[in-house]
Short mmCIF file of C-alpha atoms and ligand atoms in Angstrom, two decimals:
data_model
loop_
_atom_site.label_atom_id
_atom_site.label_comp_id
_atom_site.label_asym_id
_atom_site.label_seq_id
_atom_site.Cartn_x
_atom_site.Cartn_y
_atom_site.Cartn_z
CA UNK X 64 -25.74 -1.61 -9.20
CA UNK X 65 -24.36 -3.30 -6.24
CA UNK X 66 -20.76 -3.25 -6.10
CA UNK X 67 -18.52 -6.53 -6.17
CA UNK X 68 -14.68 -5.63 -7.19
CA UNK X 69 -13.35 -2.79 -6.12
CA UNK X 70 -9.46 -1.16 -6.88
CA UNK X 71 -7.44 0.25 -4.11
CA UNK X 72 -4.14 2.61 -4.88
CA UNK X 73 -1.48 4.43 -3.00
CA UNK X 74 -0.88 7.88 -4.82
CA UNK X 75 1.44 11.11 -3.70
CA UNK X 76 4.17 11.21 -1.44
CA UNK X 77 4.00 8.10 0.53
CA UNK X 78 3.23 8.29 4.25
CA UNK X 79 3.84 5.67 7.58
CA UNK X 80 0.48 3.80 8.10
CA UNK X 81 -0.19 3.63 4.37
CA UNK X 82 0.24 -0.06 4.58
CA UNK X 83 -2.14 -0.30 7.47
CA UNK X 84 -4.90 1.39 5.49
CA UNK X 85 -4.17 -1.03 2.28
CA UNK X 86 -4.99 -4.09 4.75
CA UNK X 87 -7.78 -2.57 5.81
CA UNK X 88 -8.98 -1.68 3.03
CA UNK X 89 -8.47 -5.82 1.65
CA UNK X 90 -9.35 -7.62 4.65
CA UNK X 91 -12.70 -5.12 5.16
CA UNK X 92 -13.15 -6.15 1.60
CA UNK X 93 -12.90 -9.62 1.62
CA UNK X 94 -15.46 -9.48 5.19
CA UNK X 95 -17.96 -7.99 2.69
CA UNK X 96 -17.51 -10.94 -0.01
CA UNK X 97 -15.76 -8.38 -2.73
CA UNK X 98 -12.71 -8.60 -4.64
CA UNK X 99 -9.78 -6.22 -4.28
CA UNK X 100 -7.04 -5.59 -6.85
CA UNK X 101 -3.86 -4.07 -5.69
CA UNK X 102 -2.95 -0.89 -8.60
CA UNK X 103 0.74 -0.33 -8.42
CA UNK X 104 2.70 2.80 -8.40
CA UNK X 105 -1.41 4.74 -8.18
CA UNK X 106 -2.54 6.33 -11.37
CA UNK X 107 0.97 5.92 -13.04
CA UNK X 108 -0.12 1.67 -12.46
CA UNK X 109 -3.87 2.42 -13.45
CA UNK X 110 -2.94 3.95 -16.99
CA UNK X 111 -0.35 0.90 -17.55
CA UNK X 112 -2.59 -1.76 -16.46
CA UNK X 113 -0.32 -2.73 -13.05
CA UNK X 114 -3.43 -3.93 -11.22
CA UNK X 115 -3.44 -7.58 -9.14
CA UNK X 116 -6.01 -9.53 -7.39
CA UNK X 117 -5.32 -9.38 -3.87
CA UNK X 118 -6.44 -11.43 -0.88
CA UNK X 119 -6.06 -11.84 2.99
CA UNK X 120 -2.89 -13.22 2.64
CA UNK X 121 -0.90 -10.33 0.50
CA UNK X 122 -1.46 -7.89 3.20
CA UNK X 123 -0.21 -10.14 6.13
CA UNK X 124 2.54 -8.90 7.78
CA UNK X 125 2.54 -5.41 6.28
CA UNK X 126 0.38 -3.08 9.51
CA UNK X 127 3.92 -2.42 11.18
CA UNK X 128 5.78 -1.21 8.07
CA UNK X 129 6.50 1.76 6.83
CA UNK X 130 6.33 2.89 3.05
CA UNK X 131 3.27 1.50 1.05
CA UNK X 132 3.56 -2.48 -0.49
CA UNK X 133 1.47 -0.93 -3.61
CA UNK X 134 4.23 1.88 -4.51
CA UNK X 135 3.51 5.34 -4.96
CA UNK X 136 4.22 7.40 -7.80
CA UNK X 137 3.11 11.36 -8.80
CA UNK X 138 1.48 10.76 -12.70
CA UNK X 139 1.93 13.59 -15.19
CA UNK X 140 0.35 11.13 -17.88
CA UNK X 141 -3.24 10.98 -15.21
CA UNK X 142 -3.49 14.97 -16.08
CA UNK X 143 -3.93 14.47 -19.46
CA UNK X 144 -7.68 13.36 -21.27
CA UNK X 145 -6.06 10.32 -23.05
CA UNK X 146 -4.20 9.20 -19.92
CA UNK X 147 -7.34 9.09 -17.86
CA UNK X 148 -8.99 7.54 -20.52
CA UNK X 149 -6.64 5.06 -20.90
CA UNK X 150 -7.12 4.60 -16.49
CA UNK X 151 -10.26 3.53 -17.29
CA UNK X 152 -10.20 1.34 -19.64
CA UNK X 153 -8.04 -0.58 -17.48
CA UNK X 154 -11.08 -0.70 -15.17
CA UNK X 155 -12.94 -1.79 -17.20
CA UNK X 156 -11.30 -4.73 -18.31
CA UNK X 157 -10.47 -6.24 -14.60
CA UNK X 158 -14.43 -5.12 -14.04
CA UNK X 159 -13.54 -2.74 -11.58
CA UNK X 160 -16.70 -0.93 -10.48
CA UNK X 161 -15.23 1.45 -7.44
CA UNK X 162 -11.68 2.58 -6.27
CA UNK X 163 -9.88 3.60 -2.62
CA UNK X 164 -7.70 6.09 -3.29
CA UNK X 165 -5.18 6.12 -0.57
CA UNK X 166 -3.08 9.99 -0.64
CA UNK X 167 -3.30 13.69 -0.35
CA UNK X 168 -5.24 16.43 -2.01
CA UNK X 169 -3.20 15.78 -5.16
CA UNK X 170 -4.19 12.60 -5.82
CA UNK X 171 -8.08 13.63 -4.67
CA UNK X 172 -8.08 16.04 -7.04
CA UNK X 173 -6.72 14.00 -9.68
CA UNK X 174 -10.49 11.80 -8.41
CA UNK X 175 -12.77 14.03 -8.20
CA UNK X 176 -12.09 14.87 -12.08
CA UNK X 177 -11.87 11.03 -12.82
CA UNK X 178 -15.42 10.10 -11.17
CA UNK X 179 -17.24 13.76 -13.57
CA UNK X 180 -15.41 12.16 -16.24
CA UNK X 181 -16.87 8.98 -16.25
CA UNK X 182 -18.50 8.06 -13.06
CA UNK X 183 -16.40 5.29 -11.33
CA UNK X 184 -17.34 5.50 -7.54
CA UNK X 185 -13.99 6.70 -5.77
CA UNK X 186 -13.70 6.89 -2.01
CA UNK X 187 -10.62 8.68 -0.35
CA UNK X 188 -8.42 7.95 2.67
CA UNK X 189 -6.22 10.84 3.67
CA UNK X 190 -2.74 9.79 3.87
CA UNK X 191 -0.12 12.45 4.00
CA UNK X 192 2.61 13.33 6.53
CA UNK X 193 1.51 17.30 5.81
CA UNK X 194 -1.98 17.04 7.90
CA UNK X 195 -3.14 19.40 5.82
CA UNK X 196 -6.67 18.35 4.35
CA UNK X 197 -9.92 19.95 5.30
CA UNK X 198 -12.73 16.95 6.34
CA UNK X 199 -10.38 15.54 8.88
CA UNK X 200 -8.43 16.24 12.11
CA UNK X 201 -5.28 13.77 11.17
CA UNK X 202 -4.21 12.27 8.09
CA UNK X 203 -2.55 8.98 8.10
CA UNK X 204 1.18 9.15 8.34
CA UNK X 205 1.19 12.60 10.24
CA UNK X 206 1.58 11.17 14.00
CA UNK X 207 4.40 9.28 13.17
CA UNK X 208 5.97 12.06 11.24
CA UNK X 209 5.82 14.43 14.19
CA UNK X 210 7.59 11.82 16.51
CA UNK X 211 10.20 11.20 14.12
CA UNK X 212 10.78 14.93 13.86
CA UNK X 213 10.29 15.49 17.75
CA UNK X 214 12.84 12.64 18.12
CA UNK X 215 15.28 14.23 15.79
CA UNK X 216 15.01 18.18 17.63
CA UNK X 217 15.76 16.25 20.81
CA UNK X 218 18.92 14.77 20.08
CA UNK X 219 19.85 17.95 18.28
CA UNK X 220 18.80 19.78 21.83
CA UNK X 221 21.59 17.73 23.57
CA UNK X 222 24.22 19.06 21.34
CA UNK X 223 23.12 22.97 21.18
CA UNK X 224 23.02 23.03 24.28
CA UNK X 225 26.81 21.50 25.11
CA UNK X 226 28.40 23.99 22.13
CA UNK X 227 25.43 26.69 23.55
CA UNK X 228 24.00 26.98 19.58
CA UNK X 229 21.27 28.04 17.64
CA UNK X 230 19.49 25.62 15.51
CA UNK X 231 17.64 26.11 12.42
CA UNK X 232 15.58 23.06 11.83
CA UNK X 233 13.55 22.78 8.69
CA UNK X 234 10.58 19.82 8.57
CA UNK X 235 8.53 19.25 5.86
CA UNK X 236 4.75 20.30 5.35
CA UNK X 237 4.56 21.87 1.52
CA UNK X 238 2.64 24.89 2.67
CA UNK X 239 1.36 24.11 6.26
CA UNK X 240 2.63 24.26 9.09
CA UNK X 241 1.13 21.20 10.98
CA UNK X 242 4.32 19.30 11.83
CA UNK X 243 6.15 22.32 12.37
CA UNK X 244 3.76 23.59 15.40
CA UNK X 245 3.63 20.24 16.61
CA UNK X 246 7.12 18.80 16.71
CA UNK X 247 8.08 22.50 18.10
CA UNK X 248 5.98 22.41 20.88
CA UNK X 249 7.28 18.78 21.72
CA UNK X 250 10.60 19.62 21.53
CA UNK X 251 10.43 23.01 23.50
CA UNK X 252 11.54 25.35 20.33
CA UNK X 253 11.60 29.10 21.19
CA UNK X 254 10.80 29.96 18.37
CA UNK X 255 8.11 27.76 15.10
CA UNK X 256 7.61 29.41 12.18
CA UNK X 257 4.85 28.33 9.83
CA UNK X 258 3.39 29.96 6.94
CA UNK X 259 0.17 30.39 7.86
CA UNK X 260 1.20 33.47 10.34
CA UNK X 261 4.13 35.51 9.65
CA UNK X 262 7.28 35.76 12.23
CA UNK X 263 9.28 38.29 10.25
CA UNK X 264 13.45 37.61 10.65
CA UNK X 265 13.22 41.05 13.08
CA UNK X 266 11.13 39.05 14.93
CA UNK X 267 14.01 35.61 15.07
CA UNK X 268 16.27 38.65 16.31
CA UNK X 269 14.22 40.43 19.14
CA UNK X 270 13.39 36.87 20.74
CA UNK X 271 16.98 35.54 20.09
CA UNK X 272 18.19 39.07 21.53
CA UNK X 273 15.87 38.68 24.52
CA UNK X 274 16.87 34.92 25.51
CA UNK X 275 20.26 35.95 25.43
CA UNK X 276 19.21 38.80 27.67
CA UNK X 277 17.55 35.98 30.03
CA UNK X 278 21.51 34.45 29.74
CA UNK X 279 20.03 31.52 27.25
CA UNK X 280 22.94 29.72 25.89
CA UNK X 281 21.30 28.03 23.12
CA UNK X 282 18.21 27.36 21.21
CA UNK X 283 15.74 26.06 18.28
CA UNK X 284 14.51 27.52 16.03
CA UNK X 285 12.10 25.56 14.04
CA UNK X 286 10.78 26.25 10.28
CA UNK X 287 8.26 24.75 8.68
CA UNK X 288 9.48 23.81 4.50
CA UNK X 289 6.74 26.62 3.04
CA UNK X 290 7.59 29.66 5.24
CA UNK X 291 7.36 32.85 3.80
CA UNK X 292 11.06 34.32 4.79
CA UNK X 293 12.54 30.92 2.84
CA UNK X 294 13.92 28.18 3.87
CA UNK X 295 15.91 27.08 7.32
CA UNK X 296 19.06 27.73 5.28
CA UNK X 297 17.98 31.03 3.62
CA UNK X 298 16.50 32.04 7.36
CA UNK X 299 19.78 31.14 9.24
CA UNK X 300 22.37 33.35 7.08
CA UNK X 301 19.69 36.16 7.02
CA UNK X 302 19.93 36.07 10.95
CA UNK X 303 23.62 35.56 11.03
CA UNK X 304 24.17 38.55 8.46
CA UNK X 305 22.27 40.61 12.05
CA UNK X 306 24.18 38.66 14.70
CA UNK X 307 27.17 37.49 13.71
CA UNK X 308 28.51 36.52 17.03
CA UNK X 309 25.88 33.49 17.51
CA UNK X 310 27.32 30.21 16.47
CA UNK X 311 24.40 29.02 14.04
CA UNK X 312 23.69 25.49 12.49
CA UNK X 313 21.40 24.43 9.91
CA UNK X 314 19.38 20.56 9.95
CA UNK X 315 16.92 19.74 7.24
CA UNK X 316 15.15 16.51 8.35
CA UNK X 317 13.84 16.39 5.07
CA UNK X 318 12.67 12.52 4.01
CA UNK X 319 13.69 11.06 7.44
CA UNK X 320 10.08 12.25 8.50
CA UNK X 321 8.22 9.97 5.75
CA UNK X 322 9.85 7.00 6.89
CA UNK X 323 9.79 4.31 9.41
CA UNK X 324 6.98 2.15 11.43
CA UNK X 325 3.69 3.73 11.81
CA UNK X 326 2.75 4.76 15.57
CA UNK X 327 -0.27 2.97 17.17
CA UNK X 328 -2.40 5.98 16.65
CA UNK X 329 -1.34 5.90 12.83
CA UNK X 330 -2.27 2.21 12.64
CA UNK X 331 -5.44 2.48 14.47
CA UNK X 332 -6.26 5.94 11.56
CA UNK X 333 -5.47 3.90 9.14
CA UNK X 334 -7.10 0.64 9.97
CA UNK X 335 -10.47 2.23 10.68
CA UNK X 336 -10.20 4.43 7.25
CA UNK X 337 -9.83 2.14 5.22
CA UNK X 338 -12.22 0.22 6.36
CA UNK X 339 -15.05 2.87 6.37
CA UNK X 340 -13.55 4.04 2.78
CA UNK X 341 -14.65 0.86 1.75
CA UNK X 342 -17.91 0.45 3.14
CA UNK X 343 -18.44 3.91 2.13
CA UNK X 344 -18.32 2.59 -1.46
CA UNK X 345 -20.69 -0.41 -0.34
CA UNK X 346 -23.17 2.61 1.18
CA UNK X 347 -23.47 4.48 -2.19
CA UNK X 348 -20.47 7.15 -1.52
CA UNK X 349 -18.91 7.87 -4.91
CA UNK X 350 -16.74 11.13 -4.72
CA UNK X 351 -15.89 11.45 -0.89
CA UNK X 352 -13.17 10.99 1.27
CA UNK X 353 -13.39 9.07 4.78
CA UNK X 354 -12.14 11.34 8.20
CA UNK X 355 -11.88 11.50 11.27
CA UNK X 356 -13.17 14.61 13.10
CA UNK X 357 -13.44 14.54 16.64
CA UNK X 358 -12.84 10.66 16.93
CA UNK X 359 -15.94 10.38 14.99
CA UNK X 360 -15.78 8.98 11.39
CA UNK X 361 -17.03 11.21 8.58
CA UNK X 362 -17.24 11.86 4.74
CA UNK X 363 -16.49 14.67 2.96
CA UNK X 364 -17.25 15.80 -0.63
CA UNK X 365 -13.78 15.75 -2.57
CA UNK X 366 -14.58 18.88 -3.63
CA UNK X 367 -14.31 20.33 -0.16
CA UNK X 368 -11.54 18.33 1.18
CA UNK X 369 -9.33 19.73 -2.32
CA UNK X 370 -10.82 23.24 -1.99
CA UNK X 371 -11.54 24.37 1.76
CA UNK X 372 -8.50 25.22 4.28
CA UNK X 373 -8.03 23.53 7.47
CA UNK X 374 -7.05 26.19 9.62
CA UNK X 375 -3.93 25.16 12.08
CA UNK X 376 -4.78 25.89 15.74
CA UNK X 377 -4.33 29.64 17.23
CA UNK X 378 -4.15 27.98 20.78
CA UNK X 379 -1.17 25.61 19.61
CA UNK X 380 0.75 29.31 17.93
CA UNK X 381 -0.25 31.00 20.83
CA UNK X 382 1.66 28.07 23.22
CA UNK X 383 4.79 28.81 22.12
CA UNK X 384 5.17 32.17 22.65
CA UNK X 385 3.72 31.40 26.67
CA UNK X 386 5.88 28.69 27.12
CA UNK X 387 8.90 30.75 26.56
CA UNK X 388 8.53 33.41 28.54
CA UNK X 389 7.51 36.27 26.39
CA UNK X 390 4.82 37.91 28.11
O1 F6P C 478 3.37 15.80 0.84
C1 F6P C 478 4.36 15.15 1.56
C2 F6P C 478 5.71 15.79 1.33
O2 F6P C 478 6.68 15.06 2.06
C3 F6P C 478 5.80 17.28 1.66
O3 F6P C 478 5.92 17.52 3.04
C4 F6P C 478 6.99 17.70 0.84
O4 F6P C 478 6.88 19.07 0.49
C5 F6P C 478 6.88 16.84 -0.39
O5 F6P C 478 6.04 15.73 -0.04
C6 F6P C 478 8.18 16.32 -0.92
O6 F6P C 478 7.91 15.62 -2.09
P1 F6P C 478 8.95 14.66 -2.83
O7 F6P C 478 9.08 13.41 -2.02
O8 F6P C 478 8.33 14.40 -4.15
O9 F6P C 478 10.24 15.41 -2.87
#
């Protein structure tokens, strides 16, 4: 059956570029002669029927801006049998015979068990700040998130360094580590700590210990949200309870990092995506996502995007530790 209306959703935490993808997604529609309906607020809007024809003109305007025009919402209802049943009936009634689901693992997990249930072609585009989904190098919405974060530890640089402080600054991630290596490296932190390797807090001591040693005034410390000693607040009275004479502050960028205007490279991600998401759907895909790995563009099963682990890069760990002085 060849397909001629397709769905397209934002679902998860939202992410900068998720805009660009949805017009991507509708124009690259529309240049293949199908129709596109907008689903509001992602499976939350599927189960309550929030779906809307869209056209060239409803995603004018929108590559430059932040947030997603479709809403984005995390569904308890979509777990459930009678809510997914409920999804597709929905479907069914605008004759909606494939879906884009724009979002993280979450949300492609939440597809993968909608297409065994009852067969509605889904293709993915990954869009999440967190980076952290095997089947592609970047996810939409990461690249802006580290400059917003790199932005942030250099102004906070400026003022360690004129009240010679320590700075704990926590980033977000869930349980990787991807902005934290990345942002860290940008902003020259001695010290990143990610969970997927483990810097114990006798290890924030020795190195603090030592750059004092090297008559280092002040420094940053980064943590990524998912580390294993806690979080930057937890981390920073730990260290203080060992070295009570440094003058230690805590910032938590927190939702400042989901924010703002993509970055070109976002919008170019997310404009080429979407568009391959949806003439993935046009080339038979049913229950893949679209990526990027080396600049090339690629699809990967769902199930190994939501079960295989992208590892984060040894050679990007191992930078830090060179480019302070530690060996
Ligand atoms: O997945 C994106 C993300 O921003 C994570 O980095 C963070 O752990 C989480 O979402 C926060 O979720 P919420 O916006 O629901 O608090």
């Amino acid at each position: 059956m060849s397909i001629s209306k397709i769905g397209v959703f934002t679902s998860g935490g939202d992410a900068p570029g998720m805009n660009a993808c949805i017009r991507a997604v509708v124009r690259g529609a529309r240049y293949h002669g199908i129709e596109v309906y907008g689903i509001k607020r992602g499976y939350s809007g599927m189960i309550e029927g929030k779906i809307n024809k869209m056209n060239s003109k409803s995603v004018s305007s929108i590559i430059q801006r932040g947030g997603t025009i479709l809403k984005s919402a995390r569904s308890e209802e979509f777990r459930t049998a009678e809510g997914r049943k409920k999804a597709f009936e929905n479907l069914q009634e605008h004759g909606i015979q494939g879906l884009v689901c724009i979002g993280g693992d979450g949300s492609f997990t939440g597809a993968n068990i909608f297409y065994k249930e009852f067969g509605v072609p889904i293709v993915g585009a990954p869009g999440t700040i967190d980076n952290d989904i095997y089947g592609t190098d970047f996810t939409i919405g990461f690249d802006t998130a580290v400059n917003t974060a790199v932005e942030a530890i250099d102004k906070i640089r400026d003022t360690a360094s004129s009240h010679d402080r320590v700075f704990f600054i926590e980033v977000m991630g869930r349980d990787s580590g991807y902005i934290a290596i990345r942002s860290g490296i940008c902003g020259g932190a001695e010290i990143v700590m990610v969970p997927e390797t483990s810097t114990t807090i006798d290890d924030v001591v020795r190195i603090l210990e030592s750059e004092k040693k090297r008559s280092k005034t002040s420094s940053i410390v980064i943590v990524a949200e998912g580390d294993e000693e806690g979080n930057a607040m937890e981390i920073a009275a730990k260290v203080k309870k060992r070295m009570d004479f440094l003058d230690i502050k805590v910032t938590t960028l927190g939702h400042v990092q989901r924010g703002g205007s993509p970055t070109a490279k976002d919008r170019i991600l997310a404009s080429r995506m979407g568009l391959y998401a949806v003439e993935g759907l046009l080339k038979g895909e049913k229950d893949a996502m679209a990526g990027i790995v080396k600049d090339e563009l690629v699809y990967t099963s769902f199930e190994d995007a939501i079960t295989k682990t992208k590892h984060l890069s040894q050679d990007l760990l191992r930078m830090v530790d060179i480019f302070n002085n530690r060996h």
